[in-house]
């Protein structure tokens, strides 16, 4: 393997210590991050004979133009640094969790005098307790709904108020903002929430029972009734949960793999009960061993989660099992075991997690196939029905919108590989037909403005005109006249989605339930939506201008200034004299005139 002089020089200077190595390409982008017990031995392996390397490693090494190393004091420090760098840079050749930072958590703000439970997607070391992650947003909402019904903690950010809000009156909050509940009683409720989210429902049940009896003995019947309802909710939740191992806190991990990647399923077992589960898809894992995939997942997942169990159950062994145990123990503050169950209940849990991972992966593959059928599958089908020489990967569709010829606009939407590419959308204000409805002339203008100066290589694979034979002929006259002789142009009739093609009298009729028809309908509807949106915007601007025309001191220039600053008529109506006078180009007398005009209109209406 041929190496540049920089790499050869750095290989000679590699240290014998543990640490992290960072591979970079010619553009100085980080493409891989790894750790090593001995940096010198591990890094040099990449640049030796590649006969034992996988295709993925060979591809990566061919792109390495430089590398860096960071020495650490121990292998655990190298592991933590590696996880942080992967999370930060998302290197191309590392196995990585998909959307790992977007999963929501429930956060209990313990450092506040009266804590809240909120949803967050970012974990911070701020003294709060985090529970999750939840891959199902519906599960988060369901948990919050149950919590707020059973444990009425405050939801407001501001407690500086004079009277309680609606939440208090509908019994969803005890109104600590106005002293309706003391800190001690509120803290007991917060502790109950933490126990509930932590899965310690047996402890919670006993605690609520004792609090209820104490409140009843002290003749605090309203508080006792609230505690009774909380206890009933907890008992109902306990009945729904399935007893798994009898006792203990475990994360049971199952893995399934296919040609599209790997899926990891995590079962959260707290105090012997299943409290939840999450699934994760790992990218860049196709050529890796089960052991490497599992190791990469464990490192990245436990580097980001805040909820650590006493035991992690794995489906297979990994080389770094002892290192992982040491790291988790350090993070948790007490002993964490990593085990591979061989028999019994724990083995059954792993099997269940694997079955769930397989099902999710299968469902995901079927979803991808369905999406593909609606996108590239539909593109191929449309190309076949229209007898196109080349696959219409890029399609541009035009639509005209106006009201009796006023404010005529055109839209151009773009679909690539069967999906909308909104960044390439364009809209046109038609100038040639102002005041007279003429869709044919409008289509000539917009196609001329779009294609007259384009080179052949910049043309789309298919142009769709929303309209029948007349609109198609108008577009063809311009497009062919500009020298674009090969690009296919079709007209889509507004009724029945008949497609008219160049030189053919009979339309192409797509099968009623075909993916090609659904794709054409999506493109047509999107072009129509985009045109209508622009037309309404111009019409609203025109209406605003016509109203402002009746105000002394407001001419075309000041109309534009007001429109550009406020954006909408209702904002101009509600603006104060000072706000309008502050607009560049306005004066206080003209601002007063505008204000008086709309004030007079308002009083007339009333």
XYZ file of C-alpha atoms in Angstrom:
606
model
C 0.000 0.000 0.000
C 1.352 3.374 -0.999
C 1.501 5.909 1.824
C 2.266 9.590 1.793
C 5.341 10.876 3.594
C 3.291 12.489 6.375
C 1.673 9.186 7.345
C 4.995 7.315 7.186
C 6.579 9.874 9.471
C 3.706 9.754 11.968
C 3.750 5.942 12.043
C 7.342 6.083 13.266
C 6.354 8.402 16.106
C 3.339 6.499 17.458
C 3.344 6.109 21.269
C 3.101 2.841 23.206
C 0.318 4.198 25.440
C -3.473 3.725 25.296
C -5.485 6.383 23.514
C -7.663 7.372 20.571
C -6.744 7.682 16.903
C -8.560 9.940 14.428
C -8.409 9.239 10.679
C -8.894 12.112 8.209
C -9.393 12.318 4.457
C -7.822 14.745 1.961
C -10.389 17.427 2.912
C -9.419 17.074 6.599
C -12.794 15.546 7.436
C -12.818 12.952 10.221
C -13.806 9.629 8.668
C -13.035 7.222 11.520
C -12.393 7.282 15.271
C -11.017 4.306 17.173
C -9.387 3.449 20.507
C -6.427 1.245 21.340
C -4.650 -0.241 24.360
C -1.389 0.395 22.510
C -1.703 3.075 19.832
C 1.491 2.074 18.017
C 0.345 -1.501 17.404
C -3.257 -0.737 16.491
C -2.738 2.160 14.086
C 0.105 0.476 12.181
C -2.149 -2.525 11.435
C -4.241 -0.391 9.083
C -1.253 0.379 6.840
C 0.168 -3.138 6.630
C -0.923 -5.839 4.170
C -4.639 -5.513 3.439
C -5.275 -9.170 2.607
C -7.024 -9.682 5.957
C -8.916 -6.404 5.840
C -12.626 -6.172 5.038
C -13.824 -4.223 2.009
C -14.996 -1.450 4.338
C -11.551 -1.099 5.979
C -9.774 -1.166 2.590
C -12.090 1.587 1.340
C -11.428 3.660 4.468
C -7.626 3.236 4.376
C -7.548 4.328 0.729
C -9.120 7.620 1.815
C -6.817 8.312 4.762
C -4.622 11.340 4.084
C -3.681 12.084 7.680
C -4.336 10.922 11.234
C -4.048 12.195 14.785
C -3.643 10.436 18.121
C -4.692 11.455 21.625
C -2.991 9.648 24.498
C -5.043 8.800 27.595
C -4.187 7.571 31.050
C -6.180 4.334 30.780
C -8.249 2.227 28.436
C -11.453 3.436 30.129
C -10.500 7.052 29.407
C -9.842 6.078 25.781
C -13.275 4.420 25.604
C -15.049 7.516 26.947
C -13.121 9.841 24.609
C -13.843 7.601 21.616
C -17.596 7.651 22.386
C -17.640 11.441 22.730
C -15.756 11.991 19.465
C -18.024 9.616 17.528
C -21.097 11.379 18.905
C -19.673 14.792 17.998
C -18.309 14.116 14.497
C -20.389 11.152 13.199
C -17.492 9.724 11.152
C -18.425 8.039 7.911
C -16.849 4.644 8.656
C -17.883 4.239 12.302
C -20.896 2.170 13.250
C -23.357 4.755 14.540
C -26.774 4.916 16.127
C -29.281 6.513 13.796
C -30.747 9.738 15.202
C -29.302 8.846 18.601
C -29.596 12.412 19.891
C -33.222 12.943 18.898
C -34.950 10.533 21.268
C -37.016 12.309 23.937
C -36.529 11.926 27.691
C -38.693 12.827 30.651
C -36.889 15.273 32.910
C -37.704 15.913 36.588
C -36.260 19.331 37.514
C -35.176 18.401 41.054
C -33.189 21.581 41.740
C -36.289 23.789 41.477
C -38.204 24.583 44.678
C -41.296 23.018 43.135
C -40.017 20.595 40.435
C -41.739 19.931 37.118
C -41.810 17.004 34.696
C -40.951 18.103 31.146
C -39.984 16.521 27.828
C -36.467 17.160 26.566
C -34.128 15.801 23.902
C -30.901 16.970 25.515
C -29.303 15.571 28.660
C -27.362 17.995 30.837
C -25.579 17.559 34.129
C -27.878 20.023 35.902
C -28.991 17.992 38.910
C -32.226 16.830 37.243
C -33.320 13.208 36.864
C -33.742 11.949 33.301
C -35.844 8.948 32.293
C -35.723 7.403 28.840
C -34.936 7.487 26.017
C -38.365 6.939 24.484
C -38.343 6.042 20.796
C -42.128 6.308 20.685
C -43.292 9.894 21.188
C -46.761 8.533 21.904
C -45.331 6.681 24.911
C -43.927 9.956 26.252
C -47.285 11.711 25.900
C -49.077 8.774 27.511
C -46.646 8.790 30.439
C -47.056 12.553 30.902
C -50.842 12.254 30.712
C -50.859 9.560 33.391
C -48.393 11.456 35.587
C -50.290 14.750 35.446
C -53.555 13.022 36.151
C -52.191 11.025 39.095
C -49.552 13.460 40.396
C -50.652 17.067 39.730
C -47.267 18.766 39.584
C -47.045 22.294 38.237
C -46.510 22.763 34.489
C -45.972 26.540 34.365
C -42.532 28.133 34.056
C -43.438 31.334 35.909
C -44.599 31.166 39.541
C -44.771 34.938 40.048
C -48.576 35.212 39.840
C -51.377 36.627 41.978
C -53.909 33.822 41.564
C -53.949 30.171 40.469
C -54.578 29.309 36.821
C -57.129 26.985 35.241
C -54.981 23.906 35.990
C -55.734 24.360 39.700
C -59.481 24.682 39.183
C -59.666 21.483 37.108
C -57.593 19.694 39.784
C -54.491 19.245 37.603
C -52.239 21.263 39.920
C -52.091 22.023 43.667
C -51.076 25.645 42.909
C -47.764 25.932 44.764
C -47.446 29.353 43.108
C -49.948 30.809 45.608
C -49.106 28.583 48.566
C -51.928 26.041 48.219
C -49.415 23.256 48.984
C -46.266 23.317 51.099
C -42.767 22.297 50.003
C -42.761 19.123 52.119
C -46.030 17.763 50.721
C -45.002 18.728 47.200
C -41.602 17.042 47.655
C -43.360 13.810 48.673
C -45.358 13.936 45.436
C -42.175 14.539 43.409
C -40.559 11.551 45.129
C -43.579 9.461 44.123
C -43.135 10.563 40.493
C -39.446 9.559 40.547
C -40.308 6.157 42.047
C -43.005 5.667 39.409
C -40.701 6.541 36.508
C -37.954 4.388 38.028
C -40.284 1.377 38.077
C -40.251 1.088 41.878
C -43.990 0.744 42.088
C -44.022 -1.585 45.114
C -42.211 1.049 47.201
C -44.447 3.748 45.762
C -47.603 1.788 46.581
C -46.601 1.402 50.246
C -45.611 5.069 50.489
C -48.918 6.301 49.034
C -50.881 3.958 51.320
C -49.119 5.372 54.374
C -49.574 8.986 53.242
C -53.286 8.400 52.558
C -53.901 6.864 55.992
C -51.973 9.685 57.672
C -53.956 12.367 55.799
C -57.249 10.681 56.692
C -56.221 10.450 60.381
C -55.431 14.187 60.337
C -58.867 14.882 58.786
C -57.236 16.110 55.532
C -59.909 14.420 53.472
C -59.241 16.262 50.183
C -55.554 15.276 50.329
C -56.494 11.704 51.284
C -58.852 11.481 48.289
C -56.088 12.706 45.959
C -53.664 10.119 47.370
C -56.314 7.432 46.971
C -56.648 8.274 43.259
C -52.851 8.205 42.852
C -52.708 4.805 44.551
C -55.422 3.458 42.241
C -53.477 4.610 39.169
C -50.273 2.980 40.403
C -52.045 -0.313 41.133
C -53.614 -0.256 37.667
C -50.159 0.247 36.152
C -48.712 -2.615 38.207
C -51.441 -4.944 36.919
C -50.485 -4.108 33.314
C -46.793 -4.800 33.844
C -45.416 -8.266 33.259
C -43.264 -9.897 35.926
C -40.008 -10.784 34.211
C -37.219 -11.867 36.533
C -38.769 -11.500 39.957
C -36.260 -8.873 41.137
C -33.362 -6.662 40.058
C -32.711 -3.922 37.505
C -31.567 -5.077 34.089
C -31.260 -3.890 30.525
C -31.895 -6.909 28.298
C -30.441 -6.446 24.812
C -31.481 -8.328 21.685
C -30.000 -7.945 18.210
C -31.191 -8.756 14.699
C -29.370 -8.218 11.422
C -30.123 -8.130 7.716
C -28.613 -6.759 4.532
C -29.995 -3.318 5.392
C -28.287 -3.034 8.780
C -28.659 -4.033 12.414
C -31.457 -3.449 14.911
C -30.929 -3.445 18.662
C -33.880 -3.882 21.021
C -33.448 -2.869 24.677
C -35.904 -4.074 27.328
C -35.872 -1.968 30.507
C -36.536 -4.161 33.544
C -36.773 -2.415 36.890
C -37.493 -4.282 40.115
C -38.382 -7.352 38.120
C -40.926 -5.616 35.896
C -40.834 -4.537 32.288
C -41.096 -0.728 32.351
C -40.409 -0.002 28.694
C -38.382 -0.775 25.599
C -36.518 1.038 22.819
C -35.188 0.044 19.418
C -32.162 1.423 17.589
C -30.916 1.104 14.028
C -27.140 1.041 13.478
C -25.680 2.335 10.220
C -22.430 1.164 8.591
C -22.786 -2.236 10.269
C -23.297 -4.502 7.262
C -19.719 -5.831 7.090
C -19.042 -5.937 10.838
C -19.236 -8.970 13.121
C -22.014 -9.370 15.693
C -19.452 -8.711 18.409
C -18.263 -5.444 16.823
C -21.818 -4.221 16.235
C -22.848 -4.988 19.809
C -19.695 -3.370 21.230
C -20.242 -0.186 19.202
C -23.856 0.007 20.346
C -23.043 -0.482 24.035
C -20.350 2.184 23.967
C -22.482 4.797 22.219
C -25.749 4.012 23.999
C -24.416 4.034 27.560
C -22.400 7.138 26.812
C -25.637 9.059 26.246
C -28.186 7.498 28.586
C -28.719 8.667 32.150
C -30.503 5.551 33.418
C -28.066 2.739 34.238
C -29.150 -0.702 35.548
C -27.289 -2.982 37.929
C -26.999 -5.632 35.206
C -26.738 -5.632 31.425
C -27.843 -8.853 29.689
C -26.250 -9.527 26.287
C -27.157 -12.018 23.543
C -23.485 -12.882 22.889
C -20.065 -12.264 24.362
C -17.794 -9.336 23.514
C -14.035 -8.972 23.888
C -14.317 -5.803 25.941
C -16.771 -7.170 28.498
C -14.562 -6.430 31.506
C -13.712 -2.961 30.172
C -17.400 -2.217 29.688
C -18.146 -3.376 33.258
C -15.423 -1.127 34.672
C -16.649 1.859 32.674
C -20.333 1.405 33.635
C -19.393 0.866 37.270
C -17.462 4.121 37.213
C -20.388 5.956 35.624
C -23.009 4.423 37.959
C -21.004 4.729 41.153
C -21.645 1.121 42.159
C -21.100 -2.320 40.667
C -22.620 -2.969 37.218
C -22.415 -6.494 35.810
C -22.416 -7.490 32.139
C -23.630 -11.068 31.640
C -24.575 -13.471 28.849
C -27.455 -15.667 30.156
C -27.231 -19.329 29.120
C -30.542 -20.597 30.517
C -33.559 -19.685 32.620
C -35.758 -16.597 32.728
C -33.005 -14.149 31.730
C -32.226 -16.200 28.626
C -35.936 -16.128 27.750
C -35.936 -12.320 28.073
C -32.994 -12.059 25.665
C -34.800 -14.326 23.226
C -37.900 -12.131 23.466
C -35.787 -9.013 22.824
C -34.208 -10.670 19.770
C -37.629 -11.645 18.404
C -38.815 -8.061 18.807
C -35.673 -6.772 17.086
C -36.249 -9.167 14.173
C -39.873 -8.054 13.860
C -38.957 -4.374 13.903
C -36.245 -4.911 11.289
C -38.655 -6.839 9.088
C -41.333 -4.135 9.463
C -38.743 -1.474 8.661
C -37.663 -3.322 5.500
C -41.282 -3.647 4.381
C -41.819 0.074 5.039
C -38.744 0.912 2.943
C -40.048 -1.305 0.134
C -43.423 0.449 0.273
C -41.745 3.856 0.214
C -39.563 2.734 -2.674
C -42.658 1.614 -4.567
C -44.124 5.109 -4.117
C -40.909 6.850 -5.193
C -38.375 5.147 -7.471
C -40.758 2.275 -8.174
C -43.373 4.787 -9.317
C -40.754 6.653 -11.386
C -39.807 3.437 -13.221
C -43.474 2.602 -13.742
C -44.225 6.064 -15.138
C -41.256 5.823 -17.501
C -42.574 2.508 -18.783
C -46.118 3.794 -19.401
C -44.811 6.904 -21.196
C -42.263 4.841 -23.157
C -39.405 7.107 -22.159
C -35.870 6.314 -23.296
C -34.336 7.501 -19.996
C -35.647 7.107 -16.459
C -37.347 10.390 -15.424
C -35.319 10.868 -12.242
C -35.831 14.641 -12.291
C -39.257 15.974 -13.190
C -40.379 19.614 -13.341
C -44.077 20.459 -13.289
C -45.747 23.824 -14.061
C -49.130 25.216 -13.012
C -50.860 28.554 -13.662
C -53.059 30.329 -11.111
C -55.175 33.533 -11.420
C -58.625 35.020 -10.899
C -60.081 36.321 -14.148
C -56.588 37.212 -15.302
C -55.609 39.234 -12.221
C -52.386 38.467 -10.313
C -51.483 35.613 -12.691
C -48.684 33.460 -11.309
C -46.959 30.226 -12.271
C -45.323 27.606 -10.106
C -42.602 25.107 -10.900
C -42.169 22.156 -8.545
C -39.374 19.621 -8.800
C -39.427 15.919 -7.955
C -36.200 13.908 -7.870
C -36.303 10.122 -7.575
C -40.009 10.342 -6.789
C -39.648 12.822 -3.905
C -40.245 16.554 -3.727
C -37.092 18.688 -3.844
C -38.426 21.920 -2.384
C -35.102 23.730 -2.559
C -35.467 23.774 -6.373
C -39.053 25.081 -6.465
C -39.571 28.296 -8.392
C -42.453 30.743 -8.721
C -43.110 33.310 -11.444
C -45.227 36.435 -11.616
C -46.634 36.459 -15.146
C -46.324 39.793 -16.951
C -47.621 39.070 -20.456
C -51.270 38.420 -19.537
C -51.980 41.075 -16.885
C -55.720 41.727 -16.751
C -56.717 39.047 -19.258
C -57.040 35.304 -18.614
C -54.822 33.475 -21.127
C -53.305 30.258 -19.805
C -51.639 29.466 -23.136
C -49.733 32.746 -23.241
C -48.881 32.388 -19.539
C -47.430 28.926 -20.196
C -45.361 30.287 -23.075
C -43.925 32.984 -20.833
C -43.000 30.725 -17.907
C -41.411 28.018 -20.059
C -39.469 30.661 -21.958
C -38.168 32.194 -18.746
C -37.231 28.774 -17.415
C -35.695 26.988 -20.411
C -34.613 29.558 -23.005
C -31.111 30.012 -21.531
C -30.551 26.518 -20.094
C -27.950 24.187 -21.575
C -28.982 20.711 -22.670
C -27.187 19.141 -19.704
C -29.233 21.238 -17.262
C -32.598 20.069 -18.584
C -34.835 17.743 -16.515
C -35.674 14.199 -17.587
C -39.378 15.017 -17.904
C -41.414 18.238 -18.060
C -45.046 18.065 -16.937
C -47.496 20.794 -17.922
C -50.651 20.990 -15.817
C -53.239 21.268 -18.568
C -54.469 19.669 -21.754
C -53.374 19.794 -25.384
C -53.466 23.603 -25.599
C -51.089 24.203 -22.707
C -48.838 21.384 -23.953
C -48.635 22.941 -27.429
C -47.763 26.350 -25.936
C -44.948 24.858 -23.874
C -43.603 22.738 -26.748
C -43.488 25.786 -29.016
C -41.081 27.495 -26.607
C -39.066 24.485 -25.438
C -38.441 23.086 -28.911
C -37.830 26.602 -30.218
C -35.069 27.009 -27.640
C -33.300 23.994 -29.164
C -34.258 21.411 -26.526
C -35.365 18.689 -28.917
C -35.035 15.522 -26.856
C -36.473 16.279 -23.414
C -39.944 14.678 -23.078
C -42.798 17.117 -22.412
C -46.275 15.945 -21.439
C -49.555 17.623 -20.552
C -51.617 16.450 -17.596
C -55.360 16.993 -18.110
C -57.130 18.353 -15.035
C -59.874 15.741 -15.329
C -59.126 12.008 -15.057
C -55.342 12.634 -15.091
C -55.093 11.819 -18.803
C -51.536 12.398 -20.039
C -51.091 13.956 -23.480
C -47.785 13.332 -25.209
C -46.119 15.064 -28.135
C -47.364 13.960 -31.550
C -50.069 11.625 -30.208
C -53.785 12.345 -30.470
C -54.870 9.784 -27.875
C -53.842 10.313 -24.234
C -51.985 7.842 -22.048
C -54.354 6.550 -19.368
C -52.552 5.308 -16.274
C -54.150 2.408 -14.356
C -56.401 3.712 -11.586
C -54.477 2.148 -8.683
C -50.964 2.331 -10.060
C -48.079 3.936 -8.177
C -47.310 5.910 -11.336
C -50.745 7.558 -11.190
C -50.363 8.369 -7.485
C -46.960 9.952 -8.211
C -48.369 12.110 -11.015
C -51.238 13.197 -8.762
C -48.805 14.150 -5.990
C -46.721 16.221 -8.420
C -49.806 17.945 -9.882
C -51.293 18.687 -6.431
C -47.978 20.074 -5.171
C -47.649 22.374 -8.206
C -51.214 23.560 -7.669
C -50.638 24.157 -3.937
C -47.450 26.115 -4.566
C -49.115 28.297 -7.215
C -52.205 28.979 -5.086
C -50.048 29.938 -2.090
C -48.137 32.508 -4.142
C -51.320 33.821 -5.736
C -52.982 34.338 -2.338
C -49.908 36.163 -1.077
C -49.957 38.591 -4.009
C -53.712 39.046 -3.732
C -53.410 39.828 -0.024
C -50.665 42.347 -0.769
C -52.793 43.950 -3.490
C -55.796 44.197 -1.140
C -53.651 45.808 1.509
C -52.333 48.321 -1.001
C -55.847 49.201 -2.134
C -56.893 49.954 1.469
C -53.811 52.052 2.158
C -54.505 54.025 -1.018
C -57.245 55.866 0.900
C -54.876 57.276 3.539
C -53.406 60.745 3.090
C -49.613 60.788 3.014
C -49.251 57.094 2.044
C -47.914 56.637 -1.464
C -46.347 53.644 -3.267
C -43.028 53.960 -1.436
C -44.504 54.105 2.062
C -46.987 51.325 1.228
C -44.041 49.071 0.384
C -42.148 50.094 3.518
C -45.139 49.234 5.717
C -45.681 45.944 3.917
C -42.020 44.944 4.135
C -41.852 45.796 7.844
C -45.125 44.333 9.114
C -45.804 41.645 6.489
C -49.568 41.446 7.099
C -52.501 43.859 7.166
C -53.678 42.798 10.622
C -50.252 43.669 12.050
C -50.457 47.161 10.539
C -53.954 47.565 12.001
C -52.807 46.566 15.489
C -49.565 48.610 15.424
C -49.228 51.706 17.605
C -48.366 55.159 16.246
C -44.859 54.833 17.726
C -44.295 51.441 16.051
C -45.317 52.754 12.638
C -43.338 55.971 13.066
C -40.246 53.875 13.807
C -40.399 52.341 10.300
C -37.707 53.834 8.076
C -39.288 56.410 5.734
C -42.352 57.008 7.913
C -43.054 60.142 9.954
C -45.176 60.591 13.058
C -47.965 62.524 11.197
C -48.301 59.809 8.522
C -48.205 57.106 11.203
C -50.972 58.972 13.083
C -52.986 59.151 9.841
C -52.739 55.374 9.343
C -53.655 54.738 12.968
C -56.659 57.107 12.828
C -57.839 55.509 9.561
C -58.031 52.004 10.994
C -59.379 53.252 14.332
C -62.232 54.974 12.466
C -62.940 51.771 10.529
C -63.034 49.795 13.770
C -65.452 52.208 15.451
C -67.682 52.160 12.336
C -67.863 48.364 12.441
C -68.870 48.420 16.114
